N, CA, C and O atoms as a DFTB+ gen file, in Angstrom:
500 C
 N C O
     1  1       0.799     -13.436      15.769
     2  2       1.123     -12.325      16.613
     3  2       2.218     -12.703      17.614
     4  3       3.089     -11.893      17.932
     5  1       2.160     -13.934      18.099
     6  2       3.185     -14.347      19.063
     7  2       4.546     -14.471      18.390
     8  3       5.575     -14.297      19.043
     9  1       4.567     -14.769      17.094
    10  2       5.836     -14.825      16.367
    11  2       6.474     -13.447      16.313
    12  3       7.689     -13.312      16.461
    13  1       5.658     -12.432      16.102
    14  2       6.171     -11.063      16.072
    15  2       6.723     -10.686      17.441
    16  3       7.791     -10.082      17.537
    17  1       6.005     -11.036      18.491
    18  2       6.477     -10.725      19.850
    19  2       7.765     -11.479      20.160
    20  3       8.677     -10.926      20.774
    21  1       7.842     -12.724      19.742
    22  2       9.058     -13.499      19.965
    23  2      10.232     -12.921      19.182
    24  3      11.356     -12.868      19.682
    25  1       9.970     -12.492      17.966
    26  2      11.025     -11.899      17.149
    27  2      11.532     -10.605      17.768
    28  3      12.731     -10.329      17.737
    29  1      10.631      -9.815      18.327
    30  2      11.047      -8.572      18.979
    31  2      11.913      -8.863      20.202
    32  3      12.839      -8.110      20.504
    33  1      11.611      -9.962      20.908
    34  2      12.421     -10.325      22.066
    35  2      13.800     -10.860      21.666
    36  3      14.781     -10.624      22.371
    37  1      13.879     -11.567      20.557
    38  2      15.135     -12.189      20.133
    39  2      16.068     -11.183      19.451
    40  3      17.284     -11.244      19.634
    41  1      15.514     -10.276      18.682
    42  2      16.334      -9.316      17.934
    43  2      16.856      -8.233      18.876
    44  3      16.230      -7.933      19.893
    45  1      17.997      -7.651      18.537
    46  2      18.585      -6.617      19.401
    47  2      17.729      -5.356      19.513
    48  3      17.761      -4.669      20.534
    49  1      16.963      -5.053      18.457
    50  2      16.122      -3.855      18.516
    51  2      14.819      -4.096      17.771
    52  3      14.714      -5.015      16.959
    53  1      13.841      -3.270      18.054
    54  2      12.557      -3.358      17.377
    55  2      12.722      -3.010      15.899
    56  3      12.039      -3.578      15.047
    57  1      13.620      -2.084      15.595
    58  2      13.849      -1.708      14.198
    59  2      14.350      -2.889      13.375
    60  3      13.911      -3.077      12.240
    61  1      15.259      -3.684      13.925
    62  2      15.764      -4.854      13.199
    63  2      14.669      -5.902      13.003
    64  3      14.594      -6.530      11.947
    65  1      13.831      -6.091      14.001
    66  2      12.725      -7.038      13.880
    67  2      11.756      -6.583      12.794
    68  3      11.292      -7.392      11.990
    69  1      11.453      -5.296      12.771
    70  2      10.564      -4.757      11.741
    71  2      11.186      -4.903      10.363
    72  3      10.495      -5.258       9.408
    73  1      12.479      -4.635      10.245
    74  2      13.169      -4.770       8.970
    75  2      13.160      -6.221       8.494
    76  3      12.972      -6.483       7.306
    77  1      13.360      -7.154       9.403
    78  2      13.352      -8.566       9.045
    79  2      11.965      -9.002       8.575
    80  3      11.843      -9.723       7.585
    81  1      10.926      -8.570       9.276
    82  2       9.561      -8.924       8.875
    83  2       9.182      -8.281       7.540
    84  3       8.506      -8.906       6.723
    85  1       9.607      -7.057       7.318
    86  2       9.331      -6.393       6.044
    87  2      10.056      -7.088       4.903
    88  3       9.481      -7.294       3.834
    89  1      11.306      -7.446       5.123
    90  2      12.060      -8.170       4.093
    91  2      11.440      -9.528       3.813
    92  3      11.394      -9.967       2.664
    93  1      10.964     -10.192       4.852
    94  2      10.311     -11.476       4.667
    95  2       9.032     -11.337       3.843
    96  3       8.746     -12.189       3.002
    97  1       8.269     -10.285       4.072
    98  2       7.060     -10.061       3.286
    99  2       7.391      -9.814       1.816
   100  3       6.691     -10.306       0.932
   101  1       8.444      -9.062       1.555
   102  2       8.853      -8.791       0.170
   103  2       9.289     -10.080      -0.516
   104  3       8.901     -10.337      -1.655
   105  1      10.088     -10.886       0.166
   106  2      10.567     -12.137      -0.424
   107  2       9.401     -13.098      -0.662
   108  3       9.371     -13.788      -1.681
   109  1       8.452     -13.149       0.256
   110  2       7.295     -14.024       0.094
   111  2       6.446     -13.601      -1.106
   112  3       6.021     -14.446      -1.893
   113  1       6.200     -12.314      -1.247
   114  2       5.427     -11.838      -2.394
   115  2       6.167     -12.071      -3.704
   116  3       5.544     -12.410      -4.711
   117  1       7.477     -11.895      -3.707
   118  2       8.251     -12.163      -4.923
   119  2       8.163     -13.633      -5.307
   120  3       8.042     -13.964      -6.487
   121  1       8.223     -14.515      -4.316
   122  2       8.094     -15.943      -4.601
   123  2       6.717     -16.266      -5.180
   124  3       6.607     -17.058      -6.115
   125  1       5.680     -15.659      -4.632
   126  2       4.339     -15.911      -5.151
   127  2       4.184     -15.376      -6.580
   128  3       3.486     -15.983      -7.393
   129  1       4.824     -14.251      -6.889
   130  2       4.796     -13.754      -8.259
   131  2       5.536     -14.696      -9.196
   132  3       5.131     -14.855     -10.348
   133  1       6.615     -15.325      -8.730
   134  2       7.294     -16.326      -9.555
   135  2       6.343     -17.461      -9.908
   136  3       6.308     -17.923     -11.049
   137  1       5.573     -17.905      -8.919
   138  2       4.588     -18.956      -9.177
   139  2       3.493     -18.478     -10.124
   140  3       3.035     -19.241     -10.974
   141  1       3.075     -17.238      -9.986
   142  2       2.019     -16.689     -10.833
   143  2       2.439     -16.634     -12.303
   144  3       1.681     -17.042     -13.183
   145  1       3.638     -16.133     -12.565
   146  2       4.101     -16.037     -13.948
   147  2       4.341     -17.419     -14.550
   148  3       4.086     -17.629     -15.736
   149  1       4.827     -18.356     -13.746
   150  2       5.009     -19.725     -14.222
   151  2       3.658     -20.364     -14.542
   152  3       3.520     -21.057     -15.550
   153  1       2.675     -20.133     -13.696
   154  2       1.341     -20.698     -13.920
   155  2       0.681     -20.113     -15.161
   156  3      -0.053     -20.817     -15.853
   157  1       0.926     -18.850     -15.453
   158  2       0.334     -18.230     -16.642
   159  2       0.824     -18.931     -17.910
   160  3       0.033     -19.226     -18.806
   161  1       2.114     -19.191     -17.980
   162  2       2.655     -19.870     -19.162
   163  2       2.166     -21.315     -19.206
   164  3       1.797     -21.816     -20.269
   165  1       2.164     -21.977     -18.066
   166  2       1.722     -23.377     -18.041
   167  2       0.259     -23.514     -18.447
   168  3      -0.090     -24.425     -19.199
   169  1      -0.591     -22.627     -17.961
   170  2      -2.009     -22.695     -18.312
   171  2      -2.256     -22.405     -19.785
   172  3      -3.204     -22.929     -20.371
   173  1      -1.422     -21.586     -20.378
   174  2      -1.578     -21.311     -21.812
   175  2      -1.372     -22.581     -22.638
   176  3      -1.997     -22.755     -23.685
   177  1      -0.494     -23.465     -22.163
   178  2      -0.222     -24.694     -22.903
   179  2      -1.113     -25.858     -22.485
   180  3      -1.453     -26.691     -23.326
   181  1      -1.500     -25.943     -21.221
   182  2      -2.337     -27.061     -20.787
   183  2      -3.816     -26.834     -21.106
   184  3      -4.554     -27.798     -21.312
   185  1      -4.256     -25.582     -21.148
   186  2      -5.652     -25.263     -21.480
   187  2      -5.684     -24.134     -22.508
   188  3      -6.099     -23.020     -22.186
   189  1      -5.254     -24.405     -23.731
   190  2      -5.144     -23.318     -24.709
   191  2      -6.483     -22.810     -25.241
   192  3      -6.558     -21.681     -25.726
   193  1      -7.546     -23.623     -25.160
   194  2      -8.818     -23.232     -25.774
   195  2      -9.802     -22.599     -24.806
   196  3     -10.937     -22.309     -25.184
   197  1      -9.392     -22.382     -23.576
   198  2     -10.271     -21.739     -22.599
   199  2     -10.397     -20.265     -22.947
   200  3      -9.402     -19.573     -23.166
   201  1     -11.644     -19.796     -22.995
   202  2     -11.883     -18.386     -23.300
   203  2     -11.534     -17.563     -22.071
   204  3     -12.060     -17.799     -20.983
   205  1     -10.645     -16.598     -22.251
   206  2     -10.208     -15.758     -21.145
   207  2     -10.662     -14.322     -21.395
   208  3     -10.691     -13.868     -22.538
   209  1     -11.019     -13.604     -20.320
   210  2     -11.499     -12.233     -20.512
   211  2     -10.403     -11.281     -20.974
   212  3     -10.697     -10.231     -21.545
   213  1      -9.149     -11.632     -20.735
   214  2      -8.050     -10.764     -21.152
   215  2      -6.977     -11.611     -21.810
   216  3      -6.559     -12.634     -21.267
   217  1      -6.537     -11.185     -22.974
   218  2      -5.460     -11.862     -23.692
   219  2      -4.298     -10.887     -23.825
   220  3      -4.490      -9.703     -24.101
   221  1      -3.102     -11.401     -23.626
   222  2      -1.912     -10.580     -23.806
   223  2      -1.714     -10.367     -25.301
   224  3      -1.702     -11.338     -26.058
   225  1      -1.559      -9.129     -25.742
   226  2      -1.364      -8.893     -27.173
   227  2      -0.072      -9.535     -27.676
   228  3       0.867      -9.749     -26.909
   229  1      -0.038      -9.834     -28.954
   230  2       1.178     -10.382     -29.546
   231  2       1.005     -11.785     -30.066
   232  3       1.940     -12.585     -30.016
   233  1      -0.166     -12.097     -30.562
   234  2      -0.341     -13.429     -31.111
   235  2      -0.659     -14.456     -30.041
   236  3      -1.063     -14.119     -28.928
   237  1      -0.469     -15.702     -30.397
   238  2      -0.886     -16.800     -29.519
   239  2      -0.005     -16.939     -28.272
   240  3      -0.527     -17.032     -27.161
   241  1       1.300     -16.954     -28.437
   242  2       2.139     -17.242     -27.276
   243  2       3.285     -16.271     -27.032
   244  3       3.679     -16.090     -25.880
   245  1       3.829     -15.649     -28.044
   246  2       5.056     -14.887     -27.813
   247  2       4.820     -13.672     -26.934
   248  3       5.723     -13.282     -26.194
   249  1       3.647     -13.058     -26.983
   250  2       3.352     -11.918     -26.111
   251  2       3.314     -12.323     -24.648
   252  3       3.843     -11.627     -23.781
   253  1       2.675     -13.470     -24.385
   254  2       2.624     -13.962     -23.009
   255  2       4.020     -14.333     -22.519
   256  3       4.378     -14.037     -21.379
   257  1       4.808     -14.980     -23.377
   258  2       6.174     -15.329     -22.992
   259  2       6.986     -14.077     -22.673
   260  3       7.768     -14.071     -21.722
   261  1       6.805     -13.025     -23.457
   262  2       7.548     -11.785     -23.226
   263  2       7.151     -11.157     -21.888
   264  3       8.012     -10.793     -21.087
   265  1       5.857     -11.035     -21.657
   266  2       5.371     -10.411     -20.422
   267  2       5.717     -11.270     -19.198
   268  3       6.211     -10.758     -18.194
   269  1       5.453     -12.578     -19.290
   270  2       5.684     -13.451     -18.140
   271  2       7.175     -13.614     -17.834
   272  3       7.565     -13.654     -16.668
   273  1       7.994     -13.708     -18.857
   274  2       9.428     -13.855     -18.580
   275  2      10.025     -12.562     -18.031
   276  3      10.921     -12.607     -17.187
   277  1       9.546     -11.423     -18.493
   278  2       9.998     -10.148     -17.925
   279  2       9.586     -10.044     -16.456
   280  3      10.390      -9.656     -15.608
   281  1       8.354     -10.385     -16.165
   282  2       7.880     -10.368     -14.780
   283  2       8.605     -11.379     -13.918
   284  3       8.923     -11.095     -12.764
   285  1       8.877     -12.573     -14.470
   286  2       9.585     -13.607     -13.721
   287  2      10.999     -13.154     -13.376
   288  3      11.437     -13.288     -12.234
   289  1      11.709     -12.616     -14.365
   290  2      13.085     -12.169     -14.118
   291  2      13.130     -10.994     -13.144
   292  3      14.033     -10.911     -12.311
   293  1      12.162     -10.090     -13.245
   294  2      12.098      -8.963     -12.318
   295  2      11.829      -9.452     -10.892
   296  3      12.464      -8.988      -9.945
   297  1      10.894     -10.385     -10.743
   298  2      10.580     -10.922      -9.419
   299  2      11.745     -11.716      -8.847
   300  3      12.015     -11.647      -7.648
   301  1      12.436     -12.471      -9.695
   302  2      13.598     -13.232      -9.240
   303  2      14.719     -12.301      -8.781
   304  3      15.378     -12.561      -7.774
   305  1      14.930     -11.221      -9.524
   306  2      15.928     -10.233      -9.132
   307  2      15.552      -9.587      -7.801
   308  3      16.406      -9.404      -6.934
   309  1      14.287      -9.246      -7.641
   310  2      13.815      -8.648      -6.393
   311  2      13.972      -9.623      -5.232
   312  3      14.320      -9.216      -4.124
   313  1      13.717     -10.908      -5.478
   314  2      13.877     -11.909      -4.433
   315  2      15.336     -12.008      -3.997
   316  3      15.621     -12.076      -2.802
   317  1      16.258     -12.016      -4.955
   318  2      17.676     -12.076      -4.608
   319  2      18.148     -10.813      -3.889
   320  3      18.974     -10.888      -2.979
   321  1      17.631      -9.663      -4.290
   322  2      17.984      -8.424      -3.600
   323  2      17.453      -8.448      -2.169
   324  3      18.090      -7.914      -1.261
   325  1      16.294      -9.064      -1.966
   326  2      15.739      -9.182      -0.623
   327  2      16.563     -10.063       0.298
   328  3      16.408     -10.001       1.518
   329  1      17.440     -10.886      -0.271
   330  2      18.292     -11.755       0.543
   331  2      19.601     -11.095       0.957
   332  3      20.349     -11.652       1.760
   333  1      19.883      -9.909       0.412
   334  2      21.093      -9.191       0.785
   335  2      20.851      -8.530       2.140
   336  3      19.913      -7.748       2.288
   337  1      21.681      -8.835       3.117
   338  2      21.446      -8.264       4.452
   339  2      21.773      -6.772       4.486
   340  3      22.675      -6.315       3.783
   341  1      21.040      -6.016       5.305
   342  2      21.376      -4.607       5.473
   343  2      22.736      -4.471       6.149
   344  3      23.244      -5.434       6.723
   345  1      23.313      -3.304       6.086
   346  2      24.662      -3.081       6.582
   347  2      24.864      -3.371       8.048
   348  3      25.958      -3.777       8.440
   349  1      23.853      -3.179       8.876
   350  2      24.027      -3.341      10.313
   351  2      23.624      -4.728      10.820
   352  3      23.619      -4.958      12.030
   353  1      23.288      -5.654       9.922
   354  2      22.924      -7.005      10.332
   355  2      24.022      -7.983       9.963
   356  3      24.710      -7.802       8.958
   357  1      24.190      -9.015      10.767
   358  2      25.206     -10.019      10.478
   359  2      24.808     -10.825       9.256
   360  3      23.652     -11.227       9.118
   361  1      25.764     -11.059       8.371
   362  2      25.486     -11.755       7.122
   363  2      25.172     -13.224       7.321
   364  3      24.376     -13.782       6.565
   365  1      25.762     -13.863       8.300
   366  2      25.625     -15.301       8.462
   367  2      24.243     -15.782       8.833
   368  3      23.924     -16.947       8.597
   369  1      23.403     -14.924       9.408
   370  2      22.088     -15.384       9.843
   371  2      20.937     -14.773       9.056
   372  3      19.818     -15.282       9.123
   373  1      21.174     -13.709       8.322
   374  2      20.072     -12.996       7.662
   375  2      19.441     -13.838       6.553
   376  3      18.242     -14.117       6.593
   377  1      20.236     -14.240       5.570
   378  2      19.690     -14.994       4.432
   379  2      19.127     -16.345       4.854
   380  3      18.042     -16.703       4.396
   381  1      19.815     -17.123       5.711
   382  2      19.193     -18.380       6.161
   383  2      17.891     -18.170       6.937
   384  3      16.964     -18.973       6.827
   385  1      17.823     -17.093       7.718
   386  2      16.584     -16.810       8.454
   387  2      15.447     -16.474       7.492
   388  3      14.321     -16.936       7.680
   389  1      15.729     -15.684       6.474
   390  2      14.707     -15.325       5.489
   391  2      14.282     -16.557       4.697
   392  3      13.087     -16.786       4.511
   393  1      15.248     -17.356       4.226
   394  2      14.924     -18.546       3.433
   395  2      14.205     -19.599       4.275
   396  3      13.290     -20.259       3.783
   397  1      14.601     -19.763       5.521
   398  2      13.908     -20.705       6.396
   399  2      12.478     -20.281       6.672
   400  3      11.567     -21.109       6.662
   401  1      12.281     -19.003       6.917
   402  2      10.925     -18.489       7.137
   403  2      10.082     -18.609       5.878
   404  3       8.892     -18.916       5.948
   405  1      10.700     -18.367       4.727
   406  2       9.984     -18.530       3.452
   407  2       9.563     -19.974       3.259
   408  3       8.443     -20.240       2.823
   409  1      10.448     -20.912       3.579
   410  2      10.120     -22.332       3.448
   411  2       8.953     -22.713       4.354
   412  3       8.056     -23.448       3.940
   413  1       8.967     -22.213       5.591
   414  2       7.871     -22.510       6.514
   415  2       6.564     -21.925       5.999
   416  3       5.527     -22.587       6.049
   417  1       6.602     -20.703       5.508
   418  2       5.381     -20.057       5.021
   419  2       4.856     -20.689       3.744
   420  3       3.655     -20.624       3.483
   421  1       5.707     -21.291       2.951
   422  2       5.252     -21.964       1.738
   423  2       4.784     -23.381       2.065
   424  3       3.805     -23.853       1.488
   425  1       5.463     -24.058       2.977
   426  2       5.110     -25.443       3.299
   427  2       3.834     -25.566       4.121
   428  3       3.113     -26.553       3.977
   429  1       3.536     -24.606       4.970
   430  2       2.317     -24.687       5.794
   431  2       1.048     -24.823       4.949
   432  3       0.281     -25.755       5.186
   433  1       0.787     -23.948       3.978
   434  2      -0.413     -24.127       3.163
   435  2      -0.376     -25.404       2.320
   436  3      -1.413     -26.030       2.099
   437  1       0.806     -25.792       1.853
   438  2       0.899     -27.027       1.071
   439  2       0.563     -28.245       1.915
   440  3      -0.106     -29.160       1.435
   441  1       1.010     -28.274       3.153
   442  2       0.669     -29.385       4.044
   443  2      -0.809     -29.386       4.401
   444  3      -1.435     -30.444       4.454
   445  1      -1.368     -28.214       4.643
   446  2      -2.811     -28.132       4.904
   447  2      -3.608     -28.620       3.698
   448  3      -4.611     -29.317       3.857
   449  1      -3.176     -28.265       2.516
   450  2      -3.853     -28.708       1.297
   451  2      -3.705     -30.220       1.122
   452  3      -4.640     -30.891       0.685
   453  1      -2.555     -30.741       1.457
   454  2      -2.284     -32.177       1.303
   455  2      -3.153     -33.016       2.226
   456  3      -3.649     -34.066       1.818
   457  1      -3.344     -32.575       3.449
   458  2      -4.071     -33.374       4.436
   459  2      -5.506     -32.894       4.651
   460  3      -6.085     -33.198       5.693
   461  1      -6.085     -32.180       3.739
   462  2      -7.438     -31.663       3.913
   463  2      -8.512     -32.738       3.801
   464  3      -9.627     -32.535       4.282
   465  1      -8.212     -33.862       3.188
   466  2      -9.217     -34.907       2.981
   467  2      -9.204     -35.987       4.054
   468  3      -9.899     -36.994       3.917
   469  1      -8.441     -35.803       5.106
   470  2      -8.435     -36.791       6.175
   471  2      -9.773     -36.774       6.898
   472  3     -10.309     -35.702       7.177
   473  1     -10.313     -37.928       7.200
   474  2     -11.601     -37.953       7.909
   475  2     -11.433     -37.425       9.329
   476  3     -10.416     -37.664       9.980
   477  1     -12.424     -36.719       9.785
   478  2     -12.355     -36.176      11.133
   479  2     -12.748     -37.253      12.151
   480  3     -13.366     -38.256      11.794
   481  1     -12.389     -37.040      13.408
   482  2     -12.691     -38.008      14.456
   483  2     -14.190     -38.103      14.701
   484  3     -14.696     -39.157      15.086
   485  1     -14.901     -36.996      14.477
   486  2     -16.333     -36.968      14.698
   487  2     -17.077     -37.850      13.675
   488  3     -18.075     -38.491      14.004
   489  1     -16.575     -37.867      12.437
   490  2     -17.230     -38.635      11.392
   491  2     -17.088     -40.136      11.593
   492  3     -17.933     -40.896      11.120
   493  1     -16.052     -40.581      12.276
   494  2     -15.840     -42.014      12.457
   495  2     -16.607     -42.597      13.643
   496  3     -16.678     -43.817      13.791
   497  1     -17.172     -41.751      14.479
   498  2     -17.898     -42.237      15.673
   499  2     -19.279     -42.661      15.309
   500  3     -20.040     -43.097      16.173
């Protein structure tokens, strides 16, 4: 919440802050869909014999490749469109701000996952 308040103070208007946050949400979801479609193909090859409640029609692999690659390309296109700054925003800061925020939002959970097994101070006493 404090990030939103800080963004409203830094941006020239509340509308620009809202637009930036909305664009960031779209780019973040597109990135997660890229990971989802990549994981679907990877899981088909690393665990091919796992019984799944839903199978993509089209034989063993080509149907999944068709669906996942279509979804991947669509999400990638949407992600790139999300990096195009609106007409009233300066080009030099929009895309780096979105990409930097995306990096922070992706790295935070990865770092938490990486250091989750550290012993707590209470356990060592």
